[in-house]
């Protein structure tokens, strides 16, 4: 596959980089990344991955664009209110880079469909806002041996970690079970600064680019935390849990499953 | 004794348990926080019995959602 | 007889900075170490910048040929 002059120009800032170069750009153009959640985290991640020329981007979200989303979900516009988020996200990505393929999944990701969907992708970004989904994505990625980026945001803070099969801990090594509903604050109740979503979502995109191109060190075995008020980034070393229910030799979870959906989330949809 | 809590050096009296530290540091929803001591997970059941030593490094890992309501 | 054997040629007269260098860099990437690339370029910005950028990447510039039509051919050995 040879670059066209247009591609050389579009991706020139990547190709000039020693760590990316022509080979890395070709890897990006052949890569398949799935973004689950077209919200605060998925929005910046999707824009940067599309701009980077990731050849195939899948985006999953069952929601429609709401006015309250626009403070941080920069892939959607005011004119998109009421449209499925995946459609609005697809249009924005293709407007930036018509060369890529975008696959939309306008549906909830559940234990029924997750394995079939992630199987088609090289790297998965968890941009969801709820713990049942985060555990589901973790379990499915571990079981399907797919690398993924976990991220969370609240108020002025964010966190990030990367799971690579066979390396480092998974999300369930760190957090055993989802917390009961309403005992841990969510963005809806506690608020979040839009730019924090941007920072953390971009870091997720960065991890995907690094995984695909092989550049640098991934955030495996480490949790990165960001405190915007103190303007501090920290990385905390994470051990593996040798008794982990999904990624250890003592595995008790052999198939993805759904935790009960909190009723208030359903009402708010 | 000096211990490192969430990256910052803190002075505490000897004999401090992890449970005492959680209280002193006003950790939010402590039952849903994962604790590591010297890069190892500390089971919740050992919070009262684990007495911290000079130089120990303690981290609190918090649940964070955020992103999009996908389901 | 030439003192070198050109393995491949690339024409960067159809692009502008910084794609000029990028196109040459991509062409060099395709070669094996020690092989020789001839880069066909315009006068002005390309001839000022591309040889320097290629040297900075560690490659060896063997020759810069000034053609009669005002273009240049830069002969580079891949490092």
mmCIF file of C-alpha atoms in Angstrom, chain A:
data_model
loop_
_atom_site.group_PDB
_atom_site.id
_atom_site.type_symbol
_atom_site.label_atom_id
_atom_site.label_comp_id
_atom_site.label_asym_id
_atom_site.label_seq_id
_atom_site.Cartn_x
_atom_site.Cartn_y
_atom_site.Cartn_z
ATOM 1 C CA UNK A 1 0.000 0.000 0.000
ATOM 2 C CA UNK A 2 1.536 3.273 -1.109
ATOM 3 C CA UNK A 3 0.539 6.655 0.256
ATOM 4 C CA UNK A 4 -1.152 9.103 -2.061
ATOM 5 C CA UNK A 5 0.172 12.651 -2.052
ATOM 6 C CA UNK A 6 -2.970 13.672 -0.157
ATOM 7 C CA UNK A 7 -2.296 11.059 2.503
ATOM 8 C CA UNK A 8 1.324 12.151 2.788
ATOM 9 C CA UNK A 9 0.123 15.670 3.371
ATOM 10 C CA UNK A 10 -2.706 14.754 5.753
ATOM 11 C CA UNK A 11 -0.479 12.554 7.890
ATOM 12 C CA UNK A 12 2.809 14.402 7.388
ATOM 13 C CA UNK A 13 3.121 15.393 11.060
ATOM 14 C CA UNK A 14 2.802 11.719 12.033
ATOM 15 C CA UNK A 15 5.111 10.396 9.345
ATOM 16 C CA UNK A 16 7.857 12.823 10.317
ATOM 17 C CA UNK A 17 7.864 11.379 13.843
ATOM 18 C CA UNK A 18 10.556 8.756 14.282
ATOM 19 C CA UNK A 19 8.295 6.667 16.549
ATOM 20 C CA UNK A 20 5.435 6.625 14.016
ATOM 21 C CA UNK A 21 6.975 7.073 10.562
ATOM 22 C CA UNK A 22 5.445 5.625 7.401
ATOM 23 C CA UNK A 23 5.181 2.163 8.961
ATOM 24 C CA UNK A 24 3.278 3.430 11.987
ATOM 25 C CA UNK A 25 0.919 5.446 9.823
ATOM 26 C CA UNK A 26 0.186 2.375 7.708
ATOM 27 C CA UNK A 27 -0.549 0.429 10.889
ATOM 28 C CA UNK A 28 -2.979 3.141 11.953
ATOM 29 C CA UNK A 29 -4.665 3.041 8.557
ATOM 30 C CA UNK A 30 -5.115 -0.708 8.852
ATOM 31 C CA UNK A 31 -6.208 -0.651 12.505
ATOM 32 C CA UNK A 32 -9.695 -1.218 13.904
ATOM 33 C CA UNK A 33 -10.667 0.540 17.120
ATOM 34 C CA UNK A 34 -14.017 0.258 18.931
ATOM 35 C CA UNK A 35 -15.233 3.104 21.115
ATOM 36 C CA UNK A 36 -17.997 2.154 23.537
ATOM 37 C CA UNK A 37 -19.878 5.291 24.535
ATOM 38 C CA UNK A 38 -20.052 8.424 22.376
ATOM 39 C CA UNK A 39 -20.033 10.724 25.398
ATOM 40 C CA UNK A 40 -17.525 12.842 27.263
ATOM 41 C CA UNK A 41 -14.652 10.388 26.852
ATOM 42 C CA UNK A 42 -15.607 8.838 23.524
ATOM 43 C CA UNK A 43 -16.127 12.205 21.831
ATOM 44 C CA UNK A 44 -12.550 13.530 21.934
ATOM 45 C CA UNK A 45 -11.120 10.027 21.508
ATOM 46 C CA UNK A 46 -13.181 9.440 18.369
ATOM 47 C CA UNK A 47 -12.231 12.803 16.879
ATOM 48 C CA UNK A 48 -8.507 12.265 17.410
ATOM 49 C CA UNK A 49 -8.546 8.677 16.199
ATOM 50 C CA UNK A 50 -10.457 9.689 13.079
ATOM 51 C CA UNK A 51 -8.031 12.532 12.483
ATOM 52 C CA UNK A 52 -5.117 10.139 13.012
ATOM 53 C CA UNK A 53 -6.420 7.982 10.178
ATOM 54 C CA UNK A 54 -7.373 4.874 12.150
ATOM 55 C CA UNK A 55 -8.812 2.895 9.256
ATOM 56 C CA UNK A 56 -11.903 1.490 10.934
ATOM 57 C CA UNK A 57 -13.599 3.027 13.937
ATOM 58 C CA UNK A 58 -16.587 1.377 15.585
ATOM 59 C CA UNK A 59 -18.746 3.498 17.845
ATOM 60 C CA UNK A 60 -21.435 2.108 20.141
ATOM 61 C CA UNK A 61 -24.046 4.098 22.012
ATOM 62 C CA UNK A 62 -27.794 3.696 22.431
ATOM 63 C CA UNK A 63 -28.453 7.284 23.408
ATOM 64 C CA UNK A 64 -29.534 10.385 21.550
ATOM 65 C CA UNK A 65 -27.831 13.761 21.835
ATOM 66 C CA UNK A 66 -29.180 15.871 24.675
ATOM 67 C CA UNK A 67 -28.583 19.560 25.353
ATOM 68 C CA UNK A 68 -26.837 18.712 28.624
ATOM 69 C CA UNK A 69 -24.274 16.617 26.707
ATOM 70 C CA UNK A 70 -22.860 19.511 24.731
ATOM 71 C CA UNK A 71 -20.857 21.021 27.597
ATOM 72 C CA UNK A 72 -18.284 18.228 27.103
ATOM 73 C CA UNK A 73 -19.250 15.880 24.269
ATOM 74 C CA UNK A 74 -17.501 17.887 21.603
ATOM 75 C CA UNK A 75 -18.240 15.500 18.746
ATOM 76 C CA UNK A 76 -21.915 16.560 18.789
ATOM 77 C CA UNK A 77 -23.355 19.938 17.845
ATOM 78 C CA UNK A 78 -26.440 21.846 18.896
ATOM 79 C CA UNK A 79 -28.082 20.890 15.607
ATOM 80 C CA UNK A 80 -27.615 17.214 16.543
ATOM 81 C CA UNK A 81 -29.906 17.333 19.581
ATOM 82 C CA UNK A 82 -32.309 14.413 19.373
ATOM 83 C CA UNK A 83 -30.203 12.468 16.863
ATOM 84 C CA UNK A 84 -28.598 9.155 17.792
ATOM 85 C CA UNK A 85 -25.158 9.920 19.184
ATOM 86 C CA UNK A 86 -23.528 7.312 16.958
ATOM 87 C CA UNK A 87 -24.848 9.059 13.843
ATOM 88 C CA UNK A 88 -23.750 12.472 14.985
ATOM 89 C CA UNK A 89 -20.344 11.043 15.938
ATOM 90 C CA UNK A 90 -19.992 9.298 12.593
ATOM 91 C CA UNK A 91 -20.778 12.502 10.691
ATOM 92 C CA UNK A 92 -18.207 14.466 12.692
ATOM 93 C CA UNK A 93 -15.509 11.836 12.211
ATOM 94 C CA UNK A 94 -16.125 11.582 8.470
ATOM 95 C CA UNK A 95 -16.164 15.360 8.160
ATOM 96 C CA UNK A 96 -12.645 15.401 9.596
ATOM 97 C CA UNK A 97 -11.445 12.384 7.681
ATOM 98 C CA UNK A 98 -13.551 10.922 4.862
ATOM 99 C CA UNK A 99 -10.892 8.245 4.275
ATOM 100 C CA UNK A 100 -11.863 6.153 7.278
ATOM 101 C CA UNK A 101 -14.677 3.641 7.755
ATOM 102 C CA UNK A 102 -17.041 4.192 10.653
ATOM 103 C CA UNK A 103 -19.268 1.404 11.948
ATOM 104 C CA UNK A 104 -22.114 2.465 14.221
ATOM 105 C CA UNK A 105 -23.810 0.347 16.865
ATOM 106 C CA UNK A 106 -27.002 2.120 17.923
ATOM 107 C CA UNK A 107 -27.724 -0.336 20.700
ATOM 108 C CA UNK A 108 -26.896 -1.118 24.290
ATOM 109 C CA UNK A 109 -23.801 -3.194 24.771
ATOM 110 C CA UNK A 110 -24.830 -6.243 26.754
ATOM 111 C CA UNK A 111 -23.497 -9.681 27.580
ATOM 112 C CA UNK A 112 -25.491 -10.898 24.569
ATOM 113 C CA UNK A 113 -23.777 -8.814 21.906
ATOM 114 C CA UNK A 114 -20.457 -7.630 23.339
ATOM 115 C CA UNK A 115 -18.247 -10.566 22.398
ATOM 116 C CA UNK A 116 -19.395 -10.585 18.794
ATOM 117 C CA UNK A 117 -18.781 -6.860 18.480
ATOM 118 C CA UNK A 118 -15.353 -6.606 20.113
ATOM 119 C CA UNK A 119 -14.060 -9.621 18.211
ATOM 120 C CA UNK A 120 -13.802 -7.470 15.075
ATOM 121 C CA UNK A 121 -11.529 -4.876 16.684
ATOM 122 C CA UNK A 122 -7.864 -4.572 17.663
ATOM 123 C CA UNK A 123 -8.312 -2.191 20.579
ATOM 124 C CA UNK A 124 -11.321 -1.117 22.633
ATOM 125 C CA UNK A 125 -11.938 2.167 24.432
ATOM 126 C CA UNK A 126 -14.271 2.122 27.400
ATOM 127 C CA UNK A 127 -15.985 5.493 27.374
ATOM 128 C CA UNK A 128 -19.006 4.433 29.416
ATOM 129 C CA UNK A 129 -20.249 6.140 32.553
ATOM 130 C CA UNK A 130 -21.578 3.253 34.602
ATOM 131 C CA UNK A 131 -19.972 0.437 36.498
ATOM 132 C CA UNK A 132 -22.040 -2.482 35.171
ATOM 133 C CA UNK A 133 -20.848 -1.500 31.673
ATOM 134 C CA UNK A 134 -17.250 -1.083 32.811
ATOM 135 C CA UNK A 135 -17.190 -4.536 34.378
ATOM 136 C CA UNK A 136 -18.895 -6.040 31.334
ATOM 137 C CA UNK A 137 -16.327 -4.484 28.977
ATOM 138 C CA UNK A 138 -13.471 -5.626 31.197
ATOM 139 C CA UNK A 139 -14.708 -9.199 31.442
ATOM 140 C CA UNK A 140 -15.475 -9.486 27.736
ATOM 141 C CA UNK A 141 -12.090 -8.028 26.734
ATOM 142 C CA UNK A 142 -10.217 -10.329 29.109
ATOM 143 C CA UNK A 143 -12.144 -13.363 27.853
ATOM 144 C CA UNK A 144 -11.737 -12.407 24.179
ATOM 145 C CA UNK A 145 -8.094 -11.432 24.795
ATOM 146 C CA UNK A 146 -8.584 -7.879 23.582
ATOM 147 C CA UNK A 147 -6.580 -4.911 24.860
ATOM 148 C CA UNK A 148 -8.627 -2.004 26.134
ATOM 149 C CA UNK A 149 -8.397 1.362 27.808
ATOM 150 C CA UNK A 150 -10.420 1.994 30.940
ATOM 151 C CA UNK A 151 -11.186 5.562 31.928
ATOM 152 C CA UNK A 152 -13.362 7.376 34.401
ATOM 153 C CA UNK A 153 -14.026 11.015 35.198
ATOM 154 C CA UNK A 154 -15.809 12.918 37.945
ATOM 155 C CA UNK A 155 -15.827 16.573 38.975
ATOM 156 C CA UNK A 156 -12.239 17.783 38.356
ATOM 157 C CA UNK A 157 -10.661 14.324 38.324
ATOM 158 C CA UNK A 158 -9.995 11.510 35.953
ATOM 159 C CA UNK A 159 -8.345 8.108 35.870
ATOM 160 C CA UNK A 160 -7.025 5.820 33.183
ATOM 161 C CA UNK A 161 -5.499 2.367 32.825
ATOM 162 C CA UNK A 162 -4.714 0.065 29.938
ATOM 163 C CA UNK A 163 -5.231 -3.666 29.893
ATOM 164 C CA UNK A 164 -3.183 -5.807 27.555
ATOM 165 C CA UNK A 165 -3.872 -9.563 27.517
ATOM 166 C CA UNK A 166 -1.200 -11.480 29.331
ATOM 167 C CA UNK A 167 0.272 -8.302 30.834
ATOM 168 C CA UNK A 168 -0.624 -6.357 33.885
ATOM 169 C CA UNK A 169 -3.846 -6.351 35.888
ATOM 170 C CA UNK A 170 -7.387 -5.998 34.574
ATOM 171 C CA UNK A 171 -10.028 -3.641 35.942
ATOM 172 C CA UNK A 172 -11.467 -6.406 38.092
ATOM 173 C CA UNK A 173 -8.079 -6.989 39.727
ATOM 174 C CA UNK A 174 -8.357 -3.454 41.084
ATOM 175 C CA UNK A 175 -12.102 -3.212 41.683
ATOM 176 C CA UNK A 176 -13.737 -6.523 42.509
ATOM 177 C CA UNK A 177 -17.408 -5.710 42.012
ATOM 178 C CA UNK A 178 -19.453 -2.708 40.872
ATOM 179 C CA UNK A 179 -20.474 -0.521 43.810
ATOM 180 C CA UNK A 180 -24.152 -0.464 44.727
ATOM 181 C CA UNK A 181 -26.155 2.187 42.904
ATOM 182 C CA UNK A 182 -25.959 5.698 44.390
ATOM 183 C CA UNK A 183 -23.162 4.927 46.832
ATOM 184 C CA UNK A 184 -20.510 6.237 44.495
ATOM 185 C CA UNK A 185 -21.286 9.605 42.894
ATOM 186 C CA UNK A 186 -21.738 9.785 39.128
ATOM 187 C CA UNK A 187 -21.155 12.739 36.805
ATOM 188 C CA UNK A 188 -24.881 13.308 36.549
ATOM 189 C CA UNK A 189 -25.099 13.920 40.286
ATOM 190 C CA UNK A 190 -21.656 15.287 41.037
ATOM 191 C CA UNK A 191 -20.862 17.182 37.845
ATOM 192 C CA UNK A 192 -17.758 17.136 35.683
ATOM 193 C CA UNK A 193 -15.665 19.753 33.957
ATOM 194 C CA UNK A 194 -15.806 19.294 30.203
ATOM 195 C CA UNK A 195 -12.087 19.703 29.694
ATOM 196 C CA UNK A 196 -11.378 16.838 32.119
ATOM 197 C CA UNK A 197 -13.332 14.576 29.769
ATOM 198 C CA UNK A 198 -11.239 15.999 26.947
ATOM 199 C CA UNK A 199 -7.945 15.350 28.727
ATOM 200 C CA UNK A 200 -8.795 11.792 29.683
ATOM 201 C CA UNK A 201 -10.501 10.919 26.383
ATOM 202 C CA UNK A 202 -7.446 12.160 24.490
ATOM 203 C CA UNK A 203 -5.212 10.032 26.709
ATOM 204 C CA UNK A 204 -7.348 7.022 25.772
ATOM 205 C CA UNK A 205 -6.838 7.860 22.096
ATOM 206 C CA UNK A 206 -3.121 8.198 22.797
ATOM 207 C CA UNK A 207 -3.013 4.711 24.322
ATOM 208 C CA UNK A 208 -4.795 3.292 21.267
ATOM 209 C CA UNK A 209 -2.303 4.977 18.922
ATOM 210 C CA UNK A 210 0.622 3.690 20.992
ATOM 211 C CA UNK A 211 -0.767 0.163 21.090
ATOM 212 C CA UNK A 212 -1.306 0.140 17.327
ATOM 213 C CA UNK A 213 2.067 1.631 16.401
ATOM 214 C CA UNK A 214 4.088 0.027 19.188
ATOM 215 C CA UNK A 215 5.454 3.426 20.240
ATOM 216 C CA UNK A 216 6.486 3.933 23.849
ATOM 217 C CA UNK A 217 5.169 2.330 27.016
ATOM 218 C CA UNK A 218 1.505 1.636 27.649
ATOM 219 C CA UNK A 219 -0.300 2.324 30.887
ATOM 220 C CA UNK A 220 -0.375 -1.335 31.885
ATOM 221 C CA UNK A 221 0.078 -2.170 35.537
ATOM 222 C CA UNK A 222 -0.401 1.492 36.363
ATOM 223 C CA UNK A 223 -3.353 3.725 37.095
ATOM 224 C CA UNK A 224 -2.936 7.290 35.935
ATOM 225 C CA UNK A 225 -4.878 9.805 37.982
ATOM 226 C CA UNK A 226 -5.472 13.415 37.026
ATOM 227 C CA UNK A 227 -6.496 16.093 39.490
ATOM 228 C CA UNK A 228 -7.290 19.258 37.558
ATOM 229 C CA UNK A 229 -7.645 21.442 40.651
ATOM 230 C CA UNK A 230 -4.195 20.554 41.936
ATOM 231 C CA UNK A 231 -3.032 20.214 38.340
ATOM 232 C CA UNK A 232 -1.379 16.928 39.178
ATOM 233 C CA UNK A 233 -0.901 13.766 37.195
ATOM 234 C CA UNK A 234 0.179 10.706 39.162
ATOM 235 C CA UNK A 235 0.719 7.099 38.200
ATOM 236 C CA UNK A 236 0.007 4.464 40.818
ATOM 237 C CA UNK A 237 1.508 1.017 40.401
ATOM 238 C CA UNK A 238 -1.116 -1.698 40.186
ATOM 239 C CA UNK A 239 -0.355 -5.307 41.011
ATOM 240 C CA UNK A 240 -2.212 -8.223 39.475
ATOM 241 C CA UNK A 241 -4.688 -9.996 41.697
ATOM 242 C CA UNK A 242 -3.649 -13.638 41.667
ATOM 243 C CA UNK A 243 -7.214 -14.500 42.709
ATOM 244 C CA UNK A 244 -8.915 -12.270 40.099
ATOM 245 C CA UNK A 245 -12.283 -13.715 39.119
ATOM 246 C CA UNK A 246 -11.695 -13.167 35.419
ATOM 247 C CA UNK A 247 -8.002 -12.795 34.513
ATOM 248 C CA UNK A 248 -6.254 -15.160 36.943
ATOM 249 C CA UNK A 249 -5.761 -18.899 36.961
ATOM 250 C CA UNK A 250 -8.587 -19.045 39.498
ATOM 251 C CA UNK A 251 -11.082 -17.675 36.986
ATOM 252 C CA UNK A 252 -14.697 -18.087 38.024
ATOM 253 C CA UNK A 253 -16.171 -15.871 35.283
ATOM 254 C CA UNK A 254 -16.199 -17.788 32.022
ATOM 255 C CA UNK A 255 -18.639 -15.686 30.023
ATOM 256 C CA UNK A 256 -19.636 -12.015 30.072
ATOM 257 C CA UNK A 257 -22.677 -11.262 32.194
ATOM 258 C CA UNK A 258 -24.774 -8.186 33.027
ATOM 259 C CA UNK A 259 -25.068 -6.687 36.451
ATOM 260 C CA UNK A 260 -28.562 -5.459 37.194
ATOM 261 C CA UNK A 261 -29.320 -2.126 35.599
ATOM 262 C CA UNK A 262 -30.090 0.643 38.042
ATOM 263 C CA UNK A 263 -33.709 1.683 37.540
ATOM 264 C CA UNK A 264 -32.993 5.403 37.837
ATOM 265 C CA UNK A 265 -30.616 5.242 34.883
ATOM 266 C CA UNK A 266 -33.358 3.716 32.799
ATOM 267 C CA UNK A 267 -35.770 6.497 33.691
ATOM 268 C CA UNK A 268 -33.283 9.163 32.813
ATOM 269 C CA UNK A 269 -32.790 7.970 29.319
#
